[in-house]
Amino acid sequence: MRRCRIGILTGGGDCAGLNPAIKWVVKTALDRRLALERDTRYEVIGIRNGWRGLINVDPEGADIDKYIVPLDEEKVRTWDRYGGTNLGTSRTNPYDPNDDCSKRVIRNIEQLGIEALVVIGGEDTLGVAQKLSHEGVNIIGIPKTIDKDLPGTDYTLGFETALDVIVEAVDRLRTTAGSHERIFVVETMGRQSGWLALEGGESCGAFLILIPEYDFSIEKVNELLLEGRKSGTRYGIIIMAEGAKPIGGTEIVRDETVDGFGHKKLGGVGEFLAGEIHSGTGLETRSIVLSHLQRGGAPCAYDRRMGRYFGIAAVDLIVGEDFGKIVSLRKNEITAIPIEDALGRLNLVDVDTQYDVERYNGRRTILRRCG
Ligand code: F6P
C-alpha cells in the first residue's frame, strides 16, 4: 500500500471552527476502511504556529517536537468541541519582503516528507499558500475568518460563532442600556467588510448598523437616534464594524505597528462615535469593543459541522491529487475552487441590495427590489 504524509497548519487570526476542521482532516485521512479503497495509508502531522513553525523547524533537530506534532484519531478525538486552534497560529509571512524565508519553508516541507499541505487560513495565509503552490508545493486550503470576506466561498469558518457572541453580548447590554435609557455603541471586528456588523446587527435587532462599505454621516446617526427617542425608544443599540468611518474621515487605528502582512490594528471608532452622539444629541452614550471575544469560545453547531465538511472535502481533494484548490461553500454545496479565486479582492457587503442607506440598517425588502 502506498504511503503519503499530510501536513496541516492554521495561520492568521484564530477563530472557532479550526479544531473541528483539523479533527476531520485527521479522521478522514486515517480512516482504515477508506485506506483500503484508496490503497494508500495516509499519515498526518500538525505544524505548530502556522508558517512560523515551518520557518523555524529543523527537521533533523532534537527539538522537532516544538514545531511538529503527529496527529492520530485518539489525539484529535475531542478537538471539535474547542475554540481556537490546538496547533497554534501566527501572522508570520514567509514572503515578507524584509525577510524572505520562503526557500527555507519549501526545503523544510521537503525534508519533513510532506506530500500534501492543508492550510487553514484567511486572505493572508492562503496568499502564502498560493505562492507556495506556484513553486510546486501540493496545497489544499480551507477558508476561515470571522470577517467572512474571502471571495469564492459563501462561508468561512468562525463567522457564525462570532455572530453568536455579538448576539449574546447585545442581549446582556440591552438590560443595562434599557435601565439607564442609554445608547450603546458596540464595535465589532471587520476591517474592510461589514458582514459581522451587518448580520450581527440583524440577528440581535440593532437600532443602527454601520459598516465599512458605506461611510456614515454623524448628523444622520444623531437624527435617527433623536427620531427614535421621539417615537418612544428608551435606549438604542448601534452595531458598528471597526473599519466603519464617517464621511470624509479615515479608519481609526489603535496601533500604528503593522503585522507581517502590513495590517495596522484598527479600533476605537465606537468610542469616537459615542462621543459625537453625546455632544450632538445630549443622549447618554457608552461604547464597548467586543474585539477578540468574537474569536473565542467553543464553536457553535454550524462551525463544528462546516469544519467537519471542509476537513473531509480537503482530504477528498488530496486523494484525487487535485491540488492548488480551496474547499468552499457555494449555494449550500461543498465544492472546490482554485486558490486564486479566493484571493485578490474581498467579499464585501453589496450596499445596493443588502444595506438600507436611509435607516442605516439591514434591508427591508428581500424578494422585491424597490427604490
Ligand atoms: O482578520 C480577522 C480579524 O478578525 C480582523 O477583523 C481584526 O482586525 C483582526 O483579526 C485582529 O486580529 P489580531 O489582533 O489577532 O491581529
XYZ file of C-alpha atoms and ligand atoms in Angstrom:
387
model
C 0.000 0.000 0.000
C 1.269 3.494 -0.897
C 2.133 5.852 1.953
C 1.552 9.604 1.978
C 2.309 12.197 4.643
C -0.053 15.152 5.026
C 0.979 18.298 6.896
C -1.616 20.665 8.366
C -1.316 24.177 9.770
C -3.501 27.080 10.858
C -2.453 30.667 10.135
C -3.632 34.220 10.817
C -6.172 35.180 13.477
C -7.633 32.203 15.306
C -11.373 31.531 15.412
C -13.862 28.826 16.296
C -14.067 26.008 13.743
C -10.350 25.410 13.248
C -10.130 22.446 15.612
C -13.159 20.689 14.071
C -11.548 21.071 10.631
C -8.226 19.640 11.874
C -10.043 16.746 13.540
C -11.891 15.818 10.366
C -8.824 16.047 8.153
C -7.137 13.584 10.509
C -10.113 11.236 10.883
C -10.807 11.131 7.152
C -7.176 10.703 6.179
C -6.586 7.914 8.700
C -9.880 6.084 8.167
C -8.959 2.407 7.828
C -11.825 1.419 5.570
C -11.112 4.284 3.186
C -7.384 3.421 3.239
C -8.183 0.074 1.630
C -10.355 1.679 -1.045
C -7.666 4.257 -1.790
C -4.826 1.770 -1.478
C -2.955 4.486 0.377
C -2.022 4.810 4.025
C -2.072 8.488 4.996
C -0.292 9.941 7.957
C -0.946 13.458 9.322
C 1.493 15.760 11.081
C 0.452 19.065 12.598
C 2.710 22.083 12.232
C 2.639 24.387 15.224
C 2.142 28.148 14.927
C 1.380 28.422 11.236
C 4.087 29.456 8.782
C 6.370 30.373 11.691
C 6.583 26.675 12.589
C 7.666 25.783 9.069
C 10.291 28.520 9.098
C 11.769 27.623 12.491
C 11.655 23.851 12.396
C 14.884 21.922 11.903
C 13.630 18.583 10.515
C 16.666 16.824 11.922
C 16.899 18.818 15.156
C 16.420 17.432 18.656
C 13.679 19.991 19.346
C 11.439 18.982 16.442
C 8.537 18.368 18.885
C 8.393 22.124 19.441
C 7.208 22.531 15.853
C 5.726 19.236 14.694
C 3.044 17.132 16.331
C 1.956 13.730 14.941
C -1.841 13.588 14.829
C -3.943 10.470 15.150
C -7.611 9.782 15.796
C -7.183 9.439 19.542
C -5.266 12.714 19.791
C -7.935 14.755 17.955
C -10.969 12.851 19.304
C -12.390 15.748 21.348
C -10.922 18.685 19.393
C -14.164 19.663 17.656
C -15.550 20.877 20.996
C -12.891 23.511 21.466
C -12.335 27.010 20.126
C -9.060 28.473 18.909
C -6.503 26.185 17.328
C -4.726 23.443 19.232
C -1.903 23.743 16.696
C -1.343 27.416 17.460
C -1.142 30.154 14.862
C 0.877 33.198 13.832
C 0.717 36.117 11.451
C 4.192 35.346 10.115
C 4.697 35.933 6.394
C 7.408 33.718 4.814
C 7.412 36.089 1.825
C 7.996 39.175 3.987
C 9.982 41.452 1.630
C 12.284 42.408 4.517
C 12.998 38.808 5.484
C 12.061 36.289 2.780
C 12.081 32.798 4.314
C 10.103 31.063 1.567
C 13.043 28.944 0.378
C 13.545 27.637 3.898
C 9.838 26.783 4.125
C 9.978 24.822 0.862
C 13.124 22.986 1.941
C 11.568 22.101 5.303
C 8.381 20.829 3.652
C 10.518 18.527 1.511
C 12.724 17.380 4.379
C 9.697 16.650 6.546
C 8.413 14.399 3.767
C 5.157 16.362 3.445
C 3.484 15.405 0.168
C 0.314 17.432 0.719
C -0.095 20.513 2.889
C -3.503 21.544 4.256
C -3.538 25.240 5.059
C -6.407 26.656 7.116
C -6.455 30.421 6.859
C -7.828 33.659 5.552
C -6.611 36.025 2.859
C -3.019 36.358 4.092
C -2.355 32.705 4.921
C -3.967 31.495 1.704
C -1.986 34.123 -0.221
C 1.200 32.451 1.001
C -0.308 29.055 0.147
C -0.949 30.229 -3.405
C 2.683 31.326 -3.855
C 3.956 28.017 -2.488
C 1.575 26.188 -4.789
C 3.120 28.038 -7.739
C 6.513 26.852 -6.507
C 5.351 23.243 -6.691
C 4.070 22.532 -3.160
C 0.895 20.407 -3.116
C -1.507 22.699 -1.302
C -5.138 22.395 -0.228
C -6.745 25.391 1.513
C -9.605 25.614 3.990
C -11.149 29.086 4.356
C -11.528 30.672 7.780
C -12.020 34.202 9.080
C -14.675 35.701 11.288
C -14.794 38.575 8.782
C -16.282 36.268 6.079
C -14.573 38.443 3.486
C -12.986 35.799 1.218
C -14.456 35.684 -2.270
C -15.281 32.340 -3.866
C -16.939 30.904 -0.775
C -20.221 31.688 0.946
C -18.787 30.627 4.289
C -15.562 30.974 6.216
C -15.044 29.089 9.488
C -15.583 31.095 12.644
C -18.202 33.513 11.349
C -21.348 32.000 12.897
C -19.742 31.531 16.314
C -18.661 35.177 16.229
C -22.251 36.209 15.421
C -23.451 34.247 18.453
C -21.010 36.207 20.607
C -22.372 39.505 19.281
C -25.977 38.463 19.900
C -25.246 37.260 23.417
C -23.319 40.434 24.252
C -26.142 42.641 22.971
C -28.771 40.666 24.890
C -26.773 41.452 28.024
C -26.265 45.086 27.095
C -29.964 45.631 26.455
C -30.941 45.240 30.110
C -28.395 47.749 31.337
C -28.931 50.100 28.383
C -32.706 49.991 28.994
C -32.413 50.512 32.742
C -30.336 53.663 32.208
C -32.001 54.794 28.965
C -28.598 54.891 27.289
C -27.270 54.484 23.794
C -24.671 51.726 23.412
C -22.234 51.639 20.528
C -20.951 48.087 20.060
C -17.794 47.811 17.953
C -17.296 44.513 16.150
C -14.336 43.246 14.135
C -14.344 43.701 10.368
C -11.534 45.724 8.884
C -12.926 46.182 5.404
C -16.046 44.069 5.322
C -19.209 44.667 7.293
C -20.604 41.121 7.439
C -20.112 40.705 11.167
C -21.654 44.079 11.958
C -24.483 43.692 9.431
C -25.503 40.123 10.176
C -24.709 40.501 13.883
C -26.862 43.657 13.942
C -29.657 41.932 12.035
C -29.520 38.924 14.356
C -29.797 40.989 17.506
C -32.173 43.631 16.116
C -29.809 46.609 16.439
C -31.289 50.082 16.037
C -28.459 51.172 13.718
C -25.758 49.245 11.853
C -22.639 50.930 10.446
C -20.350 49.130 8.017
C -17.043 49.901 6.261
C -18.705 49.658 2.846
C -20.840 52.774 3.469
C -19.443 55.887 5.157
C -21.884 57.258 7.706
C -22.949 60.795 8.443
C -22.659 61.667 12.124
C -25.557 64.123 11.745
C -27.754 61.408 10.299
C -26.881 58.979 13.106
C -27.886 61.651 15.604
C -31.105 62.459 13.737
C -32.112 58.794 13.626
C -31.443 58.417 17.335
C -33.467 61.511 18.209
C -36.324 60.361 15.973
C -36.221 57.027 17.808
C -36.438 58.794 21.150
C -39.411 60.846 19.946
C -41.260 57.748 18.901
C -40.748 56.147 22.303
C -37.492 54.183 22.049
C -35.968 54.268 25.530
C -32.493 53.120 24.588
C -30.528 52.246 21.463
C -28.018 49.666 20.304
C -25.673 50.641 17.464
C -23.509 47.910 15.967
C -20.541 49.183 14.031
C -17.579 47.481 12.372
C -14.093 48.555 13.468
C -13.423 49.643 9.886
C -16.516 51.898 9.588
C -15.748 55.585 9.106
C -17.609 58.889 8.961
C -17.980 60.668 5.633
C -14.717 62.454 4.909
C -12.937 60.610 7.727
C -10.480 57.746 7.853
C -10.381 54.452 9.735
C -9.406 54.783 13.374
C -6.196 52.959 14.155
C -5.459 51.612 17.651
C -1.832 50.883 16.987
C 0.354 52.068 14.105
C 2.565 48.943 14.118
C 1.921 46.513 11.270
C 1.948 42.718 11.154
C 3.905 40.623 8.621
C 1.205 41.301 6.039
C 1.165 45.069 6.526
C -2.084 45.388 8.533
C -2.476 48.063 11.175
C -4.603 47.326 14.237
C -7.937 49.084 13.972
C -10.121 50.039 16.912
C -11.688 52.991 18.673
C -14.323 54.122 16.184
C -17.072 53.101 18.633
C -15.681 55.351 21.327
C -15.294 58.166 18.830
C -18.923 57.840 17.722
C -20.191 57.625 21.298
C -18.516 61.000 21.949
C -20.069 62.517 18.828
C -23.537 61.242 19.766
C -23.302 62.614 23.263
C -22.114 66.026 22.126
C -24.582 66.160 19.204
C -27.728 64.963 20.989
C -27.092 65.094 24.724
C -28.083 61.412 24.921
C -26.077 59.453 27.430
C -23.930 57.099 25.349
C -21.472 54.332 26.145
C -19.287 52.231 23.877
C -17.916 48.724 24.086
C -15.395 46.929 21.886
C -16.137 43.209 21.510
C -12.723 42.639 19.995
C -11.227 39.152 20.451
C -14.215 37.856 22.414
C -15.699 37.310 18.948
C -12.923 34.895 18.074
C -13.055 32.999 21.356
C -15.129 30.217 22.855
C -16.389 26.849 21.699
C -17.533 26.557 18.073
C -21.284 26.751 17.516
C -23.048 23.802 15.858
C -22.637 25.303 12.386
C -18.875 25.831 12.737
C -18.460 22.261 14.016
C -20.407 20.944 11.049
C -18.719 23.165 8.478
C -15.302 22.364 9.948
C -16.174 18.717 9.519
C -17.354 19.092 5.912
C -14.414 21.285 4.902
C -11.972 18.850 6.557
C -13.459 15.836 4.774
C -13.547 17.665 1.438
C -9.892 18.696 1.845
C -8.912 15.034 2.128
C -11.077 14.156 -0.884
C -9.003 16.655 -2.887
C -5.753 15.140 -1.621
C -6.925 11.649 -2.564
C -7.794 12.944 -6.049
C -4.438 14.787 -6.194
C -6.437 17.875 -7.093
C -4.029 20.395 -5.575
C -3.909 24.183 -5.679
C -7.560 24.348 -4.563
C -9.504 25.562 -1.571
C -12.675 23.930 -0.353
C -15.623 26.254 -0.436
C -19.355 26.543 0.189
C -21.380 27.692 -2.821
C -25.184 27.761 -2.840
C -25.248 25.375 0.097
C -22.972 22.820 -1.507
C -19.407 21.986 -0.588
C -17.188 22.368 -3.605
C -13.617 23.318 -4.514
C -12.193 26.329 -6.354
C -8.686 27.342 -7.466
C -6.884 29.182 -4.644
C -6.631 32.316 -6.785
C -10.441 32.557 -6.919
C -10.455 33.145 -3.165
C -7.870 35.903 -3.333
C -7.147 39.250 -4.907
C -10.332 41.059 -3.934
C -12.566 40.938 -0.881
C -16.118 39.737 -0.491
C -17.827 42.921 0.705
C -21.425 43.734 1.608
C -23.316 44.813 -1.507
C -24.733 48.114 -0.297
C -27.304 48.294 -3.125
C -29.019 45.054 -2.220
C -28.025 44.266 1.348
C -27.948 47.546 3.241
C -30.549 50.245 3.839
C -28.711 53.556 3.464
C -31.700 55.543 4.754
C -32.160 53.659 8.001
C -28.504 52.616 8.435
C -29.709 49.093 8.930
C -30.340 45.777 7.160
C -32.574 45.608 4.115
C -36.358 45.785 4.444
C -37.170 44.168 1.109
C -35.861 40.754 0.201
C -37.955 39.302 -2.592
C -38.877 42.619 -4.099
C -36.362 45.245 -5.275
C -37.598 48.758 -4.762
C -36.052 52.199 -4.849
O -8.521 39.081 10.332
C -9.608 38.939 11.138
C -9.667 39.911 12.235
O -10.703 39.380 12.971
C -9.911 41.382 11.871
O -11.244 41.755 11.746
C -9.247 42.127 13.009
O -8.908 43.430 12.656
C -8.068 41.278 13.246
O -8.485 39.946 13.020
C -7.398 41.471 14.575
O -6.541 40.410 14.837
P -5.243 40.407 15.757
O -5.484 41.329 16.894
O -5.146 38.978 16.187
O -4.106 40.804 14.904
